[in-house]
mmCIF file of C-alpha atoms in Angstrom:
data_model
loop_
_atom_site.group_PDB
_atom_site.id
_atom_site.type_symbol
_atom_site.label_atom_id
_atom_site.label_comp_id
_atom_site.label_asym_id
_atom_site.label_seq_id
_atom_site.Cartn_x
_atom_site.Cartn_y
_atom_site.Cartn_z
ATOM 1 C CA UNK A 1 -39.429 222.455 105.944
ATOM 2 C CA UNK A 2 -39.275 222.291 102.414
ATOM 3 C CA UNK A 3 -38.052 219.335 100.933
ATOM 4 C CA UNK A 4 -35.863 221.379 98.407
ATOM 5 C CA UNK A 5 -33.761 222.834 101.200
ATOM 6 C CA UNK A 6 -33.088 219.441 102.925
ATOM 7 C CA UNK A 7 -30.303 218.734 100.481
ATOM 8 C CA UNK A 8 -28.359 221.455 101.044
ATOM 9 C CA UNK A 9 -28.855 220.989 104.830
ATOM 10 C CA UNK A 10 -27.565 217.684 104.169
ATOM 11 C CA UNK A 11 -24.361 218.771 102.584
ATOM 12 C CA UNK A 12 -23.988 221.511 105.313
ATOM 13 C CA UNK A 13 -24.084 219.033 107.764
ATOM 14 C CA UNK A 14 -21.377 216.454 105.762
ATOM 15 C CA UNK A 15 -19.038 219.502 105.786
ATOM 16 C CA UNK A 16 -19.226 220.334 109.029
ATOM 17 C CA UNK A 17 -18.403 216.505 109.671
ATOM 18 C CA UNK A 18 -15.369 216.432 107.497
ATOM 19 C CA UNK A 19 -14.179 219.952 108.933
ATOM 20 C CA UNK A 20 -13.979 218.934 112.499
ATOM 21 C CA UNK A 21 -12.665 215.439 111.500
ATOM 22 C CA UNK A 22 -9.776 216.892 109.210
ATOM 23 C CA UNK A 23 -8.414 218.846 111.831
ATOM 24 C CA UNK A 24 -8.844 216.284 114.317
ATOM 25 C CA UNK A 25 -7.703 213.093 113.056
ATOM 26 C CA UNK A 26 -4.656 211.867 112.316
ATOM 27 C CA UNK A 27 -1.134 210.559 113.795
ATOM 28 C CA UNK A 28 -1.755 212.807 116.954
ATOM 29 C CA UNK A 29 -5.605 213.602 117.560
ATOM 30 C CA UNK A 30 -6.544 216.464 118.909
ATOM 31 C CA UNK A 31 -10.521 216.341 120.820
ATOM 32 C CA UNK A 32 -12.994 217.753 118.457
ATOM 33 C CA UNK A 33 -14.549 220.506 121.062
ATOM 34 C CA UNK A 34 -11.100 221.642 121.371
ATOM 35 C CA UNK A 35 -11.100 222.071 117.955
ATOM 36 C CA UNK A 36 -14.333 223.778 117.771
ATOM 37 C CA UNK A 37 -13.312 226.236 120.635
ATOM 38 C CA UNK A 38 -9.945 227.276 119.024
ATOM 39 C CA UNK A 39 -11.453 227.885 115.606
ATOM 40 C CA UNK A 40 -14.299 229.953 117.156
ATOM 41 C CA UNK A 41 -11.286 231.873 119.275
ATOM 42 C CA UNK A 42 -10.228 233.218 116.482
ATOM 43 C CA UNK A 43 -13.568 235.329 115.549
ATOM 44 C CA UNK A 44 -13.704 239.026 116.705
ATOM 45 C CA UNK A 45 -15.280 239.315 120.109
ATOM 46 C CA UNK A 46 -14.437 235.526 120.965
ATOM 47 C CA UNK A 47 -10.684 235.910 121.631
ATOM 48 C CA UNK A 48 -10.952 235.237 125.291
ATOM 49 C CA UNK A 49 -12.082 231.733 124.643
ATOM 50 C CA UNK A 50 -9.564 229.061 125.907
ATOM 51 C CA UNK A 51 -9.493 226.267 123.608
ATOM 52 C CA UNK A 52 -6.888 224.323 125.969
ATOM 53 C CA UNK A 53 -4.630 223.605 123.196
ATOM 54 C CA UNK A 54 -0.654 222.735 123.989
ATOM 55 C CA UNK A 55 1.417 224.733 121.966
ATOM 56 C CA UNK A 56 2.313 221.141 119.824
ATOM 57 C CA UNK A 57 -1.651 221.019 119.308
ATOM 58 C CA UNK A 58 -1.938 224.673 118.381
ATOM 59 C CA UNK A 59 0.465 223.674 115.559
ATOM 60 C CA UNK A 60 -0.727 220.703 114.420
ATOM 61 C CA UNK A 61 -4.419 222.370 114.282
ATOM 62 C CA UNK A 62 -3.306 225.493 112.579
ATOM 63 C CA UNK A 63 -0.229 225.501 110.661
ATOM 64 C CA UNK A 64 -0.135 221.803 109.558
ATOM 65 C CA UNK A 65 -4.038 220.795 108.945
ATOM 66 C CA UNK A 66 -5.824 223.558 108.238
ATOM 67 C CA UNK A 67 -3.917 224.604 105.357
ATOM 68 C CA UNK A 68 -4.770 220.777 104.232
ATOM 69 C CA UNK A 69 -7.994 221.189 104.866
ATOM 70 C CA UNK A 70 -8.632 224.569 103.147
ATOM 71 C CA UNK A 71 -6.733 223.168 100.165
ATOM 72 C CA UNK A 72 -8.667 220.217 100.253
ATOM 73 C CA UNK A 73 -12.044 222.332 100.049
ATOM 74 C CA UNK A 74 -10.940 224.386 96.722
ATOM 75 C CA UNK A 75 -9.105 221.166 94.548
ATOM 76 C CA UNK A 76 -12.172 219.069 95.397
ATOM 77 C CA UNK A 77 -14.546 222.225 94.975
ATOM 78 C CA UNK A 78 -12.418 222.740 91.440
ATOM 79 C CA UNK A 79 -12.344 219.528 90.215
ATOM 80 C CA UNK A 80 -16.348 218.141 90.883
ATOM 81 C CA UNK A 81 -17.012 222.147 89.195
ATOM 82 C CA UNK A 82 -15.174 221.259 85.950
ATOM 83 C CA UNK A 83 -16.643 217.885 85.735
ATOM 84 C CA UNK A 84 -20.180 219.474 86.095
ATOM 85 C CA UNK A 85 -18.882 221.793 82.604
ATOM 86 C CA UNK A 86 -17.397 218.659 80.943
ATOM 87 C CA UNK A 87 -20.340 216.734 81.289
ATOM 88 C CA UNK A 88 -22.431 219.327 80.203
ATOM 89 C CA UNK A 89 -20.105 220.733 77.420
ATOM 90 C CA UNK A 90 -19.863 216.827 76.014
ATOM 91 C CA UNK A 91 -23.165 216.320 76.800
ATOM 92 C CA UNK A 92 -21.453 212.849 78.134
ATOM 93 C CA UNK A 93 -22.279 211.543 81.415
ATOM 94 C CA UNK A 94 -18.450 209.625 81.228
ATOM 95 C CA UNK A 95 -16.912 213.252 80.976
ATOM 96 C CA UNK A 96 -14.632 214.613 83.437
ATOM 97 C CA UNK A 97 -11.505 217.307 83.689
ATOM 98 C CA UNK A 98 -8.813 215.236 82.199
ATOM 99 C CA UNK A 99 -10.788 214.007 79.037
ATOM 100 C CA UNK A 100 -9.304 217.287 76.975
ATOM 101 C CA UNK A 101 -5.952 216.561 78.581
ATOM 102 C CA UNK A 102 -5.616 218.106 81.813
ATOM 103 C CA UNK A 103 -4.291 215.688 83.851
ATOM 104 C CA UNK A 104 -1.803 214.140 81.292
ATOM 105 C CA UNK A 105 -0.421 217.541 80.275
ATOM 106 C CA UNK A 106 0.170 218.852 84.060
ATOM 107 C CA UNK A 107 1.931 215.091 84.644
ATOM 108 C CA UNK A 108 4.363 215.738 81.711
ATOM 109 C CA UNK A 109 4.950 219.186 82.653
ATOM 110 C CA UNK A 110 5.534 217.780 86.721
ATOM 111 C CA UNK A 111 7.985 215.230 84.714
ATOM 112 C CA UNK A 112 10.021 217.869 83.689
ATOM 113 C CA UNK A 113 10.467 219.901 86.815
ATOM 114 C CA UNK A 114 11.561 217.024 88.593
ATOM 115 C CA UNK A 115 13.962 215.246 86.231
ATOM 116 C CA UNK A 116 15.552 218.469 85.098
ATOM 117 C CA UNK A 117 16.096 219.644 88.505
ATOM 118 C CA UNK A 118 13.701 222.591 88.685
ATOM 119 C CA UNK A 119 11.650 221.336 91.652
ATOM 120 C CA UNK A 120 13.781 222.952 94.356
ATOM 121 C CA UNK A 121 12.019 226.233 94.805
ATOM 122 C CA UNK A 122 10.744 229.055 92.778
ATOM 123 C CA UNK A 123 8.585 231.619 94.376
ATOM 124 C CA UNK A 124 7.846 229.995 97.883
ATOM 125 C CA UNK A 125 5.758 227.657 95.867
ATOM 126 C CA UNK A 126 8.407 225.213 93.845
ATOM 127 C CA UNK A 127 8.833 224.251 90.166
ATOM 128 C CA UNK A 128 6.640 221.430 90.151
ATOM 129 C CA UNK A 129 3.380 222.958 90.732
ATOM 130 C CA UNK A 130 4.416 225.873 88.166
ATOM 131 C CA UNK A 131 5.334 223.529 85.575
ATOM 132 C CA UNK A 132 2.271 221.255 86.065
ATOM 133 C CA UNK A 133 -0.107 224.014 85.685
ATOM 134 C CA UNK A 134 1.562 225.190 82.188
ATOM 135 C CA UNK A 135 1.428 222.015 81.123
ATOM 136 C CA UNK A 136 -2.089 221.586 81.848
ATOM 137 C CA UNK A 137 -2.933 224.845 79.956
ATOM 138 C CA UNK A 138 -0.997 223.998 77.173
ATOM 139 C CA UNK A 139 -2.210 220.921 76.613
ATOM 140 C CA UNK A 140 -5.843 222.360 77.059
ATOM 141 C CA UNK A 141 -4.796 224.693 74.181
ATOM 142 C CA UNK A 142 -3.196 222.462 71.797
ATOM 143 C CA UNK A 143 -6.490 220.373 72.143
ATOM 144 C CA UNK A 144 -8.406 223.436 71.348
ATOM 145 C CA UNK A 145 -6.268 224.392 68.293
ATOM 146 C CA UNK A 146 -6.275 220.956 67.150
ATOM 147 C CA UNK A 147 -10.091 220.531 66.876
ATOM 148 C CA UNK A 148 -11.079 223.634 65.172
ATOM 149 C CA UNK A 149 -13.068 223.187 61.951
ATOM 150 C CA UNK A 150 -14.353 225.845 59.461
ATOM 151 C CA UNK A 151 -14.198 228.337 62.470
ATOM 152 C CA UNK A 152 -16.139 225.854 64.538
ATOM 153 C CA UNK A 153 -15.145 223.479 67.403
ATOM 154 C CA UNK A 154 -16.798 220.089 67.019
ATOM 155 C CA UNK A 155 -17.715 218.313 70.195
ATOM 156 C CA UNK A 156 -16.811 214.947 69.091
ATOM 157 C CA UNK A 157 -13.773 216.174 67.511
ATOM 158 C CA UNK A 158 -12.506 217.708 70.648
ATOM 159 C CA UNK A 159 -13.281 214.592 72.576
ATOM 160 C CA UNK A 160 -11.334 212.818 70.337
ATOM 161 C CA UNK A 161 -8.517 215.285 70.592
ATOM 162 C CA UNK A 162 -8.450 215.252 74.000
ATOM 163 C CA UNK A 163 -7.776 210.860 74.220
ATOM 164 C CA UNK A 164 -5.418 211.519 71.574
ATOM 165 C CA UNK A 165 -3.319 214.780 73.212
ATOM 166 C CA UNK A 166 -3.611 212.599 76.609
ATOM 167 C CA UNK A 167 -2.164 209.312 75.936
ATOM 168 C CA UNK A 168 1.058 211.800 73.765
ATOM 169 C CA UNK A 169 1.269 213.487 76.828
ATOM 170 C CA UNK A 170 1.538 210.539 79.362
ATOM 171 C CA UNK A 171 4.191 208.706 76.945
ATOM 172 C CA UNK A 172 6.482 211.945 76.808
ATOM 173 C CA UNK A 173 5.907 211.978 80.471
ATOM 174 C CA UNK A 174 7.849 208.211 80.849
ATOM 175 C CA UNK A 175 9.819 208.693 78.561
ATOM 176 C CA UNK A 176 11.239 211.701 79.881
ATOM 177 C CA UNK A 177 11.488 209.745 83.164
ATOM 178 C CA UNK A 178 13.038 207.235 81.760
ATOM 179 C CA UNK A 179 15.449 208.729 79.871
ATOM 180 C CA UNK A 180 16.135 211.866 81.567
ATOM 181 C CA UNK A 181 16.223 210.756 85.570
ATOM 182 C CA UNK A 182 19.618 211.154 87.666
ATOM 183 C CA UNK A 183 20.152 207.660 89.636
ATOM 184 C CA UNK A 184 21.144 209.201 92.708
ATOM 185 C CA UNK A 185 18.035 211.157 92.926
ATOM 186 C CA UNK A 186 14.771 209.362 93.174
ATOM 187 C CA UNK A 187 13.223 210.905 90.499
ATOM 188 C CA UNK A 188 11.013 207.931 90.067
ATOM 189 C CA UNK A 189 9.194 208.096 93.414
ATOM 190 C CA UNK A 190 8.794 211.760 93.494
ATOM 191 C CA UNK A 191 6.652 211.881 90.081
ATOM 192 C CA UNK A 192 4.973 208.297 90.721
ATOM 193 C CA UNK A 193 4.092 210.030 94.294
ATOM 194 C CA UNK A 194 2.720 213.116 92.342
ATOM 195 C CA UNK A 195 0.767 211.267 90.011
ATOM 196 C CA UNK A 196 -1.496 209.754 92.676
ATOM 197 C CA UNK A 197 -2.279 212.821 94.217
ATOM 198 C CA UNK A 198 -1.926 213.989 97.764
ATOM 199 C CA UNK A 199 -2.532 217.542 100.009
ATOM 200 C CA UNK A 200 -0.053 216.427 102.003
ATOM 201 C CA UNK A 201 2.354 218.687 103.354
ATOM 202 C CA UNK A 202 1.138 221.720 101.951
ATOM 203 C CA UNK A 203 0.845 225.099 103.095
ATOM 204 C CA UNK A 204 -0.783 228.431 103.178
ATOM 205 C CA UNK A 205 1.515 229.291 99.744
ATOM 206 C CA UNK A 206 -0.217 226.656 97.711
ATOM 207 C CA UNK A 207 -4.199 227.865 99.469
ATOM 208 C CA UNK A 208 -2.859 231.542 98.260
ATOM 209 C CA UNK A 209 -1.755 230.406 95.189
ATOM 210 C CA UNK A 210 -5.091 228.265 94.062
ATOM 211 C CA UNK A 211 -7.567 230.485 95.877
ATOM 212 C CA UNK A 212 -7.882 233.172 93.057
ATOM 213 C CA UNK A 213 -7.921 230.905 90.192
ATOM 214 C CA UNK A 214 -10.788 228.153 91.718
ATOM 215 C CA UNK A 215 -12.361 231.546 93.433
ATOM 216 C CA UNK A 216 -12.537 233.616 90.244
ATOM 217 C CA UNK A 217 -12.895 230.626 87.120
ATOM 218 C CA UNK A 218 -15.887 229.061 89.704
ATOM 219 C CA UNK A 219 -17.904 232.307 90.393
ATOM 220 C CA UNK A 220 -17.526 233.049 86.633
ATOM 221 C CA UNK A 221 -18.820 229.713 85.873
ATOM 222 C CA UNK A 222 -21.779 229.576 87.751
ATOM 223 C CA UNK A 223 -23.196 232.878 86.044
ATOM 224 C CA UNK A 224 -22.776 230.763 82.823
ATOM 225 C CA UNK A 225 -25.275 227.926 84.715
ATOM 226 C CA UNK A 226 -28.658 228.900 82.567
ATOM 227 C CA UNK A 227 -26.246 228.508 79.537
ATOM 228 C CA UNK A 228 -24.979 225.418 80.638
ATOM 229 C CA UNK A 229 -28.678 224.789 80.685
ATOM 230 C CA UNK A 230 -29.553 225.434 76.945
ATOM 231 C CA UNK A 231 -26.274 223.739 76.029
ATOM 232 C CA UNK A 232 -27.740 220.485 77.138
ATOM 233 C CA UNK A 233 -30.469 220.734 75.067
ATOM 234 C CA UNK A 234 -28.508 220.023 72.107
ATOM 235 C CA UNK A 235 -26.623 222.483 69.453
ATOM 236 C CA UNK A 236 -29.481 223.289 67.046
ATOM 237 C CA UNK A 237 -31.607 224.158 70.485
ATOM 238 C CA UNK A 238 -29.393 226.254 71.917
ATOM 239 C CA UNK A 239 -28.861 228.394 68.330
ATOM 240 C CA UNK A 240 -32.451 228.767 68.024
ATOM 241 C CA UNK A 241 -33.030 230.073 71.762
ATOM 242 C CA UNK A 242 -29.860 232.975 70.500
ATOM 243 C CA UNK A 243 -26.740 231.623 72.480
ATOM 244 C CA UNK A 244 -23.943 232.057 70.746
ATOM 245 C CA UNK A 245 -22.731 228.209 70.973
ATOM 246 C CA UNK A 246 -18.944 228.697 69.921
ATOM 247 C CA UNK A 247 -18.294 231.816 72.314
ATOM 248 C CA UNK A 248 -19.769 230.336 75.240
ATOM 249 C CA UNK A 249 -18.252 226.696 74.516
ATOM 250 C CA UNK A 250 -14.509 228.937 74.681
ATOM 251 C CA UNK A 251 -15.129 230.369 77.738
ATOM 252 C CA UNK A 252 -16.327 227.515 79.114
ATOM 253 C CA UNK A 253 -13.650 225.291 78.450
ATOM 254 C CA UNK A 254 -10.942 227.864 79.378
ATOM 255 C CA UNK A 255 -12.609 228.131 82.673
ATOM 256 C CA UNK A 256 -13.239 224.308 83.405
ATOM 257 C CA UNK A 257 -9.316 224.130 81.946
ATOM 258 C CA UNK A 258 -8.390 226.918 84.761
ATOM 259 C CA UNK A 259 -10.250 225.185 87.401
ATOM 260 C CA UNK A 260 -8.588 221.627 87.021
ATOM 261 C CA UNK A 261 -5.318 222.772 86.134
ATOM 262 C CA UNK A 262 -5.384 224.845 89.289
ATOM 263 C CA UNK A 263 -6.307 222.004 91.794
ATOM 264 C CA UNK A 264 -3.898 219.673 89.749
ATOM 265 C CA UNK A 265 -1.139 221.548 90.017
ATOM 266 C CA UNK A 266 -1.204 221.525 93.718
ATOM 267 C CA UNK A 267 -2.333 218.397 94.502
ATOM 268 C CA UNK A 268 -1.049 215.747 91.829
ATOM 269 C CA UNK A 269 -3.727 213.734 90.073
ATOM 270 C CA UNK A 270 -6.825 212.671 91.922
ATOM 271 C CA UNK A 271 -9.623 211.019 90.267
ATOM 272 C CA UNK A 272 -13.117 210.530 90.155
ATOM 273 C CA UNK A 273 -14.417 213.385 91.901
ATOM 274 C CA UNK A 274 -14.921 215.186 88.557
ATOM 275 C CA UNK A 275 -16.545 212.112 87.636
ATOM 276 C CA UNK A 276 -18.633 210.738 90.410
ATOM 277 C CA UNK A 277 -19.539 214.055 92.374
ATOM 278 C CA UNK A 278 -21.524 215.839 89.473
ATOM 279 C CA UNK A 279 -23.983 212.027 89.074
ATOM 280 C CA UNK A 280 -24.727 212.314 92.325
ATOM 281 C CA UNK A 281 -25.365 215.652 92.916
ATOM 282 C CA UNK A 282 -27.564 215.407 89.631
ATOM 283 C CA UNK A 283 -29.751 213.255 91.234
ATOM 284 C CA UNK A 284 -29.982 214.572 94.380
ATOM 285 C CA UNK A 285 -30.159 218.147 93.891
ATOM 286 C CA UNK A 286 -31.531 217.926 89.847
ATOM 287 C CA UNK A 287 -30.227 218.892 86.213
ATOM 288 C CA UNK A 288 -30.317 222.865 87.038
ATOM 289 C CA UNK A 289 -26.701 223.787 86.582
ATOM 290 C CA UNK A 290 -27.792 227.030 88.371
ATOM 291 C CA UNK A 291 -27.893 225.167 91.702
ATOM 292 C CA UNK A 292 -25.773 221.610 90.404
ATOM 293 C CA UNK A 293 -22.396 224.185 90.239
ATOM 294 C CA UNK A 294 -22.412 225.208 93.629
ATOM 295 C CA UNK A 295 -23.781 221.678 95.408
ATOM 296 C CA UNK A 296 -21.598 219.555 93.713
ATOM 297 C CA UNK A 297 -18.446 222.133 94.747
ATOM 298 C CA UNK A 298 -19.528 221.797 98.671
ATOM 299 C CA UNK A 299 -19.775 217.750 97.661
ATOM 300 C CA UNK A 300 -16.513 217.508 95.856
ATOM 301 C CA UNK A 301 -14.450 219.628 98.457
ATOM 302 C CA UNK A 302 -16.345 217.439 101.441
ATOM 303 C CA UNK A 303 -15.218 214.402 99.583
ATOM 304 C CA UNK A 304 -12.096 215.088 98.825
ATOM 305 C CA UNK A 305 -11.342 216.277 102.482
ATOM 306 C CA UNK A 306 -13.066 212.901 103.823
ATOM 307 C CA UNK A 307 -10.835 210.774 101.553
ATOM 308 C CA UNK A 308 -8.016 212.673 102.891
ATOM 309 C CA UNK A 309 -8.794 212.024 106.454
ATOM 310 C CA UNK A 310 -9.047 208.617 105.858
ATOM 311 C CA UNK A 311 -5.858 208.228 103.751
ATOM 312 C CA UNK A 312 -3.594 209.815 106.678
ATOM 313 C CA UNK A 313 -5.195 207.155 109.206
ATOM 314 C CA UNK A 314 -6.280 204.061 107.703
ATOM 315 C CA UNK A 315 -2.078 202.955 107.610
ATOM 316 C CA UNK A 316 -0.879 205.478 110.324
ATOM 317 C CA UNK A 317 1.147 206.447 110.615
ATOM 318 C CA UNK A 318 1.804 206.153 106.879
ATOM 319 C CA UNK A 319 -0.192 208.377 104.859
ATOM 320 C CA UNK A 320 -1.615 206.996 101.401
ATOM 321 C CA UNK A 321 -2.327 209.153 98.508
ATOM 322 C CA UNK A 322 -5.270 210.693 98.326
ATOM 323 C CA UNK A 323 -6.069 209.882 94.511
ATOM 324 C CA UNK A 324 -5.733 206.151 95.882
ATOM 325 C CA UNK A 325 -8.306 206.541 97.609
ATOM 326 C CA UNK A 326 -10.896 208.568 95.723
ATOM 327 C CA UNK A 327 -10.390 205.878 93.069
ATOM 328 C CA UNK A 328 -11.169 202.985 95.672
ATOM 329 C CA UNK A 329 -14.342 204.596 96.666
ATOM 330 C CA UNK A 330 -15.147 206.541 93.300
ATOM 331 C CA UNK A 331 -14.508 203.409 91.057
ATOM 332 C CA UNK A 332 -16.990 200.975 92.715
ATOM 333 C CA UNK A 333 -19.750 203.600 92.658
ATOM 334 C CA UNK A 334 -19.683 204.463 89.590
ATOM 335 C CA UNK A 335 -19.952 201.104 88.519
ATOM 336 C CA UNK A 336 -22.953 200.598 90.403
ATOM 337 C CA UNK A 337 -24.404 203.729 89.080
ATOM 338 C CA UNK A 338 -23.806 202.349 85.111
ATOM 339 C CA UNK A 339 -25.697 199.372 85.929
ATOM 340 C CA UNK A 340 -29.003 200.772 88.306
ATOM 341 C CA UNK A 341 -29.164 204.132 86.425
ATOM 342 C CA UNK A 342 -31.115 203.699 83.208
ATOM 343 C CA UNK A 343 -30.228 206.997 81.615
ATOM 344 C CA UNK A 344 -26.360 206.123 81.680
ATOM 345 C CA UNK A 345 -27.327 202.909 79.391
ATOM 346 C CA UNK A 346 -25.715 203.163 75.871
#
């Protein structure tokens, strides 16, 4: 066997794992080869297989945690996809989605769905995800407009931006919150919730919703992977080998800004796996962004789905936020790759 394919074997194999364990975990558990036999029952030519399930487990399997699993998959999938851009786009190893304002824009623009009453309902999907994802995108934009020089987009000026656009963002978020909340709604907990992130009670509206977007922004990223190549390489580098370095720096921000946005919106703000997913799958699978896109989007949506399993069972039967949890494992990691990893050194 070649030792190039054992990675990916590897990170088949994890998936599987956090599959069968996402839909059969939690407050009730359902046995795994139940699981298995259901999900395979539902193939043509395999109807006839009985699975056993009650009709309380055929719920819980199908309508409550698949849905959270198959959301799971595409925020974690969109989120470790845009960190791979950042990084390379900032050439910055420290670079992740919500450096040009992602996650501080979608907060503010969750903020105002929620205080102003909006969050009841619009479309099947609600006014919070909506607003979140506008608010991303604007933000993105404003960050985009801000930076431009002499027709040009600086990188450092950008990154600048971005700090700047997401600390304005997260104070118009309190203060809206604090000036603008009703005291006999909570408000308070419903944003504070938001903001730490959770595929909890979601359903097959929000996977239809994110599908395209994550689907679309990630296939069209991944044909940009030999730019992403010659990007790292430096400015100067990349002119001199022909690629147009402002075009393909625009589409590849509105795509990584698409991607996060997307998964945000849904799911609140969960960190690290834009962060931490794309270092590891660096070193495992190497700096080709050509095969780095697609293994570090079956690593981020394994993570995230394994950090949601254990976040619905490690207080059952209270569930925890999923960002808490990404942050508790991400956090220490990372550390521990900034001190053993000689190429992160400043």
């Amino acid at each position: 066997m070649k030792r190039s394919t054992l990675p990916w074997l590897a990170l088949a194999a994890i998936l599987l794992v956090a599959i069968v364990l996402s839909l059969s975990v939690g407050a009730a558990s359902v046995a795994p080869s139940k699981v298995g036999l259901a999900l395979l029952s539902r193939l043509p030519g395999l109807q006839e297989l009985d699975p056993g399930l009650s009709a309380g487990e055929r719920t819980i399997v199908f309508d409550l945690r698949l849905p959270r699993l198959a959301l799971a998959l595409l925020v974690g999938a969109a989120l470790a996809v845009a960190g791979v851009v950042m990084q390379a786009f900032f050439q910055n190893p420290m670079a992740a989605p919500s450096i040009i304002g992602v996650s501080s824009g979608a907060s503010f623009g969750a903020t105002l769905a929620v205080v102003s009453g909006m969050g009841v309902g619009l479309g099947g999907l609600g006014a919070v995800p909506l607003a979140a994802f506008v608010g991303a995108l604007l933000a993105t934009a404003l960050v985009y407009l801000l930076s431009r020089r002499g027709g040009r987009t600086p990188v450092g000026v950008l990154l600048l931006t971005g700090v700047a656009m997401g600390s304005l963002m997260s104070a118009l978020a309190s203060l809206v919150l604090i000036t603008g909340q009703d005291p006999a709604r909570r408000d308070l907990d419903q944003v504070v919730y938001w903001m730490l992130g959770s595929v909890a009670g979601k359903t097959w509206t929000h996977v239809l919703v994110v599908l395209p977007y994550v689907g679309v922004a990630g296939a069209l990223t991944w044909l940009f992977g030999r730019d992403l190549n010659v990007l790292t390489l430096g400015d100067d580098t990349a002119w001199y080998l022909g690629l147009n370095v402002e075009q393909v720096r625009i589409i590849l921000l509105t795509l990584s800004s698409l991607l996060a946005a997307a998964a945000v919106a849904v799911s609140g703000v969960i960190g690290f796996i834009g962060l931490v997913v794309p270092h590891l799958m660096r070193i495992i699978i190497g700096p080709d962004h050509r095969a780095l896109l697609p293994a570090s989007a079956l690593a981020g949506g394994a993570l995230l789905v394994l950090a949601d399993v254990v976040a619905r069972t490690i207080a059952a039967p209270t569930e925890i936020p999923v960002g808490i949890i990404t942050s508790l494992l991400g956090a220490p990691f990372f550390l521990y790759l900034l001190h053993h990893r000689k190429e992160y050194s400043m």
